[in-house]
Short mmCIF file of C-alpha atoms in Angstrom, two decimals:
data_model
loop_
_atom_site.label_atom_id
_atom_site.label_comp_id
_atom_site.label_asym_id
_atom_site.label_seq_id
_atom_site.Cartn_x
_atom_site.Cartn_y
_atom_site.Cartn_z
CA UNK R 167 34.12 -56.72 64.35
CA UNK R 168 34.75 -60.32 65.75
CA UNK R 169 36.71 -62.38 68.02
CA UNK R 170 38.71 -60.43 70.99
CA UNK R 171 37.63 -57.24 69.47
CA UNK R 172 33.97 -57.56 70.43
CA UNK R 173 34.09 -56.45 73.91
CA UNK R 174 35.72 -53.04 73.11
CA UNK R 175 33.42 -52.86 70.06
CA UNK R 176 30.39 -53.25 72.48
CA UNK R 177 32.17 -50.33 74.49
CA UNK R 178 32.17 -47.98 71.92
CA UNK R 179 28.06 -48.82 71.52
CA UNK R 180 27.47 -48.83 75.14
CA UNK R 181 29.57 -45.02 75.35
CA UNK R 182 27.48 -43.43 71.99
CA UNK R 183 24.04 -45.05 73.71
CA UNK R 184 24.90 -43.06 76.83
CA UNK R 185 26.68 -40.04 75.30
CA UNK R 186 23.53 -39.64 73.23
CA UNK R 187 21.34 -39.89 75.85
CA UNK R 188 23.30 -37.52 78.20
CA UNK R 189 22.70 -34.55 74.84
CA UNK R 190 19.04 -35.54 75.29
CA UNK R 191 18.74 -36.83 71.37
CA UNK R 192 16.69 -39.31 69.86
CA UNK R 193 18.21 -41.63 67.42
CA UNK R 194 16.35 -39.67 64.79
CA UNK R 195 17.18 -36.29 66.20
CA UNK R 196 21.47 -37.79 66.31
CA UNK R 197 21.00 -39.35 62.62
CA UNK R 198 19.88 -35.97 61.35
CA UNK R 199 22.95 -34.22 62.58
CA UNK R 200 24.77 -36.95 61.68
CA UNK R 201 23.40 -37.93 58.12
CA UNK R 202 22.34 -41.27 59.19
CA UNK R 203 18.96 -42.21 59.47
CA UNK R 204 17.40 -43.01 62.89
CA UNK R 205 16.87 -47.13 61.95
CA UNK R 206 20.96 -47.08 60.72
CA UNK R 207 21.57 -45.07 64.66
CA UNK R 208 19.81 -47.84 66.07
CA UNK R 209 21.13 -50.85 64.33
CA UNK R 210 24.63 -49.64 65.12
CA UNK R 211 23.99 -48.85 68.28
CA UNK R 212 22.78 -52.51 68.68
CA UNK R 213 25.60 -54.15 67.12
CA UNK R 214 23.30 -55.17 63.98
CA UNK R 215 25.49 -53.60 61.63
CA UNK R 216 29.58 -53.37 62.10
CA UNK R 217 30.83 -50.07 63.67
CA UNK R 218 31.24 -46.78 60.83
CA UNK R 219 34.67 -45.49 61.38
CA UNK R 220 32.93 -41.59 59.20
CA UNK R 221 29.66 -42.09 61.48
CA UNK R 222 31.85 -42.68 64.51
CA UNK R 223 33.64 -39.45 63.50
CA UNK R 224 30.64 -37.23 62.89
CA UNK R 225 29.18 -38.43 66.27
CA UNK R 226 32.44 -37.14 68.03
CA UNK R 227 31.98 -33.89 66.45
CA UNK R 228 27.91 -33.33 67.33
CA UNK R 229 28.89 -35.23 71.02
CA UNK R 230 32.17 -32.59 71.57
CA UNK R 231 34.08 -35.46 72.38
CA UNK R 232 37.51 -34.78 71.98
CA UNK R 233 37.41 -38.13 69.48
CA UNK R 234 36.61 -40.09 71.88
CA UNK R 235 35.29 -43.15 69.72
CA UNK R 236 37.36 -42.67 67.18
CA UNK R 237 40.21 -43.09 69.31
CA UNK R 238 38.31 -46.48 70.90
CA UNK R 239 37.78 -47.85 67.41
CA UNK R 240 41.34 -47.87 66.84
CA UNK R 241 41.79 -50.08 70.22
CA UNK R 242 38.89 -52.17 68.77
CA UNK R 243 40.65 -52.96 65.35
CA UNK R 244 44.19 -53.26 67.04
CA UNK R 245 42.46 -56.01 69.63
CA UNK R 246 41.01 -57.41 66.06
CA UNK R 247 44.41 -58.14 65.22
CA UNK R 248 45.53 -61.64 65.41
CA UNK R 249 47.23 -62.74 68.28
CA UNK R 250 50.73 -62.95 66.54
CA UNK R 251 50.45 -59.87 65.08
CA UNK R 252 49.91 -57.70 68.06
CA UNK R 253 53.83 -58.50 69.41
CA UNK R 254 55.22 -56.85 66.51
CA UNK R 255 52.79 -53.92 66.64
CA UNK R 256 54.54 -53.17 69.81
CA UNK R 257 57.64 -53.36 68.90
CA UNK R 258 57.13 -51.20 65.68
CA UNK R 259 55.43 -49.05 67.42
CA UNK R 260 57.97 -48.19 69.93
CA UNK R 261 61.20 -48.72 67.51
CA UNK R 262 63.37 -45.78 66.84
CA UNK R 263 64.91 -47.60 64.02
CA UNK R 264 62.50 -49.73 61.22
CA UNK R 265 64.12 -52.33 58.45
CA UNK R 266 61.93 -53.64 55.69
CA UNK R 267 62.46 -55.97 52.95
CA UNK R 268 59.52 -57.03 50.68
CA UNK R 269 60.44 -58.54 47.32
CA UNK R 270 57.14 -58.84 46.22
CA UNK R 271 54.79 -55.86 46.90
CA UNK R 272 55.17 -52.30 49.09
CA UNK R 273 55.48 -52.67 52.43
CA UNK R 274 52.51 -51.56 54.33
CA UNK R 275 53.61 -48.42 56.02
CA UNK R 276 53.88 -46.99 52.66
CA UNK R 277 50.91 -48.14 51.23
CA UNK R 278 47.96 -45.62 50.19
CA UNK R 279 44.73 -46.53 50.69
CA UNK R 280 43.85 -47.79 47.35
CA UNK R 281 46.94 -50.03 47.31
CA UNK R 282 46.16 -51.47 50.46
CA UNK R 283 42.20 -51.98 49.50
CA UNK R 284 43.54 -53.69 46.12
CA UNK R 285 45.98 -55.90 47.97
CA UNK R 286 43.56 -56.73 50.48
CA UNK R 287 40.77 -57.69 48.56
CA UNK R 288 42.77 -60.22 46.25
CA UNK R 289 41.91 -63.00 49.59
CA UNK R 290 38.13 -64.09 48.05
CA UNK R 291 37.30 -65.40 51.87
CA UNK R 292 37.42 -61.58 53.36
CA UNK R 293 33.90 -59.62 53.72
CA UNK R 294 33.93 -56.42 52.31
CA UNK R 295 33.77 -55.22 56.08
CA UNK R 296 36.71 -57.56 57.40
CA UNK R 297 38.62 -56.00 53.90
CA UNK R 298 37.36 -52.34 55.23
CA UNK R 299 38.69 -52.85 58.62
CA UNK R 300 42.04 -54.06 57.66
CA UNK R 301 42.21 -51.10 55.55
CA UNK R 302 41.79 -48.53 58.37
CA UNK R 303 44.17 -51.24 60.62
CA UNK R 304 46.72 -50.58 58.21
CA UNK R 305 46.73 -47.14 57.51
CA UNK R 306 46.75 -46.04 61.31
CA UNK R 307 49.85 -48.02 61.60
CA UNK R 308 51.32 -45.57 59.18
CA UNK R 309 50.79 -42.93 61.70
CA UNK R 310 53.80 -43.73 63.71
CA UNK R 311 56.03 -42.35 60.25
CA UNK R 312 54.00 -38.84 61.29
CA UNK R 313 54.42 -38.89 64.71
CA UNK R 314 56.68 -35.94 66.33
CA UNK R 315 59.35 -38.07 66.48
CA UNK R 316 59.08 -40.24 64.00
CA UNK R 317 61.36 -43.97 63.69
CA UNK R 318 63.75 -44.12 61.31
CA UNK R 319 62.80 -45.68 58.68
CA UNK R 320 64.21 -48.11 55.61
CA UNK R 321 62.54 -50.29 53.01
CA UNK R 322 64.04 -52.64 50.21
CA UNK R 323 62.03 -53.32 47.51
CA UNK R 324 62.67 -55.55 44.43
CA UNK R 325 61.59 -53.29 40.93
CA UNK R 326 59.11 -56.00 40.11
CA UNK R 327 57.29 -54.00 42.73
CA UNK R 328 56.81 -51.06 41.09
CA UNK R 329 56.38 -52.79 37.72
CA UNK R 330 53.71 -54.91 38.47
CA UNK R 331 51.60 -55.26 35.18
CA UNK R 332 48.45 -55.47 33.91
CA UNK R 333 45.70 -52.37 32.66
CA UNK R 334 44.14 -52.69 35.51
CA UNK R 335 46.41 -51.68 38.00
CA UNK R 336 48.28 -49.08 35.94
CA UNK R 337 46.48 -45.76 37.60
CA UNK R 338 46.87 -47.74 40.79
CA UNK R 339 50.46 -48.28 40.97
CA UNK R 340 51.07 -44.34 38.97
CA UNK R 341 49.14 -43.38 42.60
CA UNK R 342 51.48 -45.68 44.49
CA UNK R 343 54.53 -45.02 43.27
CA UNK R 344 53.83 -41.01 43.24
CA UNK R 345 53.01 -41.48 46.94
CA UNK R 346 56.34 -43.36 47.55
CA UNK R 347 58.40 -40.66 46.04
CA UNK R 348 56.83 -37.90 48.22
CA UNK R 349 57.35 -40.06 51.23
CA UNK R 350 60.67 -40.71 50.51
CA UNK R 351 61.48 -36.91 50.70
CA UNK R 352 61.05 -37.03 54.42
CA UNK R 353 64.68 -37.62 55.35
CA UNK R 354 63.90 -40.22 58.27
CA UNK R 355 62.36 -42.50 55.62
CA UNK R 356 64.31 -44.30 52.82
CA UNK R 357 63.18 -46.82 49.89
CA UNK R 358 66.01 -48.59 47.83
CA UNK R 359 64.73 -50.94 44.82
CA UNK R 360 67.10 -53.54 43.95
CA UNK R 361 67.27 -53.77 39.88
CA UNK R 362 65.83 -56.61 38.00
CA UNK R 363 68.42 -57.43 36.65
CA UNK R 364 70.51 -58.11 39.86
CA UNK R 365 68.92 -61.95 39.61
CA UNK R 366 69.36 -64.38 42.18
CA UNK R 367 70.11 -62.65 45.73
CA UNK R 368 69.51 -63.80 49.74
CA UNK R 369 66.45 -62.28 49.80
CA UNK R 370 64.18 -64.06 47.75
CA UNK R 371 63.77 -66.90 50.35
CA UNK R 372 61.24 -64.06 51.72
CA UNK R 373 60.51 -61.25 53.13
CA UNK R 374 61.00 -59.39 56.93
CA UNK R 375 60.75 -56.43 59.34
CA UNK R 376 63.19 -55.34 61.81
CA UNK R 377 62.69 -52.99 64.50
CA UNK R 378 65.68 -51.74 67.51
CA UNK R 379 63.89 -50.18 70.35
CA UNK R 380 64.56 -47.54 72.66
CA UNK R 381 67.38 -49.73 74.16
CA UNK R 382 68.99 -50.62 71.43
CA UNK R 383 68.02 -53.97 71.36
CA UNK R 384 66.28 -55.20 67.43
CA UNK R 385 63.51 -57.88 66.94
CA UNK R 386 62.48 -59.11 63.76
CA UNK R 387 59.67 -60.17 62.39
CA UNK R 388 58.72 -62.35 59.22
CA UNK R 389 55.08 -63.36 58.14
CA UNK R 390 53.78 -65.53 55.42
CA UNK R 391 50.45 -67.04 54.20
CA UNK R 392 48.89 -68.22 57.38
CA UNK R 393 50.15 -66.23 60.01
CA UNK R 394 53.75 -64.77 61.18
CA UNK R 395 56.32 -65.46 63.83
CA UNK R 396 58.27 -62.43 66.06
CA UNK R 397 61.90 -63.47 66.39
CA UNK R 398 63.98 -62.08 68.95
CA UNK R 399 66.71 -64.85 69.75
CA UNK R 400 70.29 -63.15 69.74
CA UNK R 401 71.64 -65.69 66.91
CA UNK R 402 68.50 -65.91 64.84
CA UNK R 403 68.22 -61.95 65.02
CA UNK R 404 71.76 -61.79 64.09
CA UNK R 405 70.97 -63.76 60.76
CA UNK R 406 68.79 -61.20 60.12
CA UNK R 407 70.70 -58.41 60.23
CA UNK R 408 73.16 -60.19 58.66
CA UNK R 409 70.86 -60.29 55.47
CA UNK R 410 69.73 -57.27 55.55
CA UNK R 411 73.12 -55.75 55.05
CA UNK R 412 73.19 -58.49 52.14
CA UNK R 413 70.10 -57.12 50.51
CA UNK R 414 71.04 -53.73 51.31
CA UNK R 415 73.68 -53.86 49.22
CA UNK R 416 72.01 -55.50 46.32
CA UNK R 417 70.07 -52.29 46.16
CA UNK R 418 70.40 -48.92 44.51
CA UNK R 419 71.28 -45.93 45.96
CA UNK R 420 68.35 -43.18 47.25
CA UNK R 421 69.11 -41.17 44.64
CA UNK R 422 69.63 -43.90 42.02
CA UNK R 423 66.32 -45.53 43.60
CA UNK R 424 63.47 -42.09 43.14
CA UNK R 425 65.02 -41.43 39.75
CA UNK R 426 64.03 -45.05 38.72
CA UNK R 427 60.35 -44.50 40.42
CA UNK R 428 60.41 -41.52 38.50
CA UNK R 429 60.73 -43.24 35.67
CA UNK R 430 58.71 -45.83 36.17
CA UNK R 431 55.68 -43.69 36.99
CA UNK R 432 56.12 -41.86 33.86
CA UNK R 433 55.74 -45.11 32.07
CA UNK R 434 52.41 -46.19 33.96
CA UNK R 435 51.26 -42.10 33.18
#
């Protein structure tokens, strides 16, 4: 864990040294109850090997507490975040109302884990920790589609998305897409694919999130290979809305769209 992350990282070692010590355990007597072995204790402890989001939740358990680290190595990944990502975290987190439009793969807060770890790992220049902690970065966002009162929530997809190709992907996206059609039976999310052959439409200049807050107020947000940029100017927030109705109504219907993921998932099975 790098960059602005590291000091809460070095929190979470500083808390387990002490919590450990408090329970009057050696790092061999911890690593026992924890299946780690004392010298793997220790080099986490000293920051010699990145932080173990399983051993982190095995020492909550043996330390009683309450999740305590767990909960502080979700602060550490969202800090790892880059700084014009963490903006629209906010605002997503807090929205009651979520718009999505990706033409080219799911969007994240539907992902499953495998998806994500596939999609990840396609950038060559990621370790396989930086891939790992993106991973668990994007599946705690998903959270906030759990929550007790969960955002509403509405994706547009284009059906190359669910037919991406290729023998090696095939149980992947049968996982994916079976995910997407139990998630979509949670009536404060919606997915709508927009056929193939619709052909040229507004959105394939790319795609973009939109999130209306508590007050009523929407901010959008669009990212693409380098970083991203948050947009919340009245007119330029109005030209996205303004799309999204476009795209919106390029797409199928909910019905229309689960029967065609049901279909499609019976073609990759």
């Amino acid at each position: 864990m790098e960059g602005d992350a590291a000091p809460t990282a070095d929190m979470i070692r500083a808390q387990l040294r002490r919590l450990r010590t408090a329970a009057g355990m050696s790092q061999e007597d911890f690593g026992r109850l924890v299946h780690y072995s004392g010298s793997m204790v220790s080099a986490l402890e000293l920051g010699q090997r990145p932080l173990d989001r399983l051993f982190l939740a095995r020492a909550d358990e043996v330390l009683t507490t309450g999740g305590l680290l767990v909960y502080l190595l979700k602060l550490a990944e969202r800090d790892g975040q880059p700084s014009w990502f963490r903006p629209w975290l906010d605002a997503e987190r807090s929205a009651r109302q979520l718009r999505c439009f990706q033409p080219t793969l799911i969007p994240g807060l539907l992902q499953t884990e495998n998806y994500a770890r596939a999609v990840i790992r396609c950038d060559d220049l990621l370790s396989d920790d930086e891939v790992e902690r993106r991973v668990h970065a994007r599946l705690d966002r998903q959270s906030l589609l759990v929550q007790p009162e969960p955002p509403q929530f509405v994706a547009v997809v284009d059906e190359l998305v669910l037919r991406r190709d290729g023998e090696d992907v095939q149980a992947l996206m049968a996982e994916q897409i079976t995910h997407l059609i139990a998630s979509v039976e949670r009536p404060h999310i919606s997915l709508h694919v927009i056929p193939a052959e619709t052909g040229l439409h507004v959105g394939l200049s790319g795609p973009f999130n939109l999130a209306r807050g508590a007050d009523g107020g929407w901010v959008g947000h669009m990212e693409h290979q380098i970083d991203g940029l948050v947009v919340d100017g009245d007119h330029e927030v109005a030209t996205l809305l303004a799309r999204w109705e476009m795209i919106r109504n390029r797409a199928l219907s909910r019905r229309q769209s689960i029967d065609l993921m049901k279909e499609v998932v019976t073609e990759w099975t």
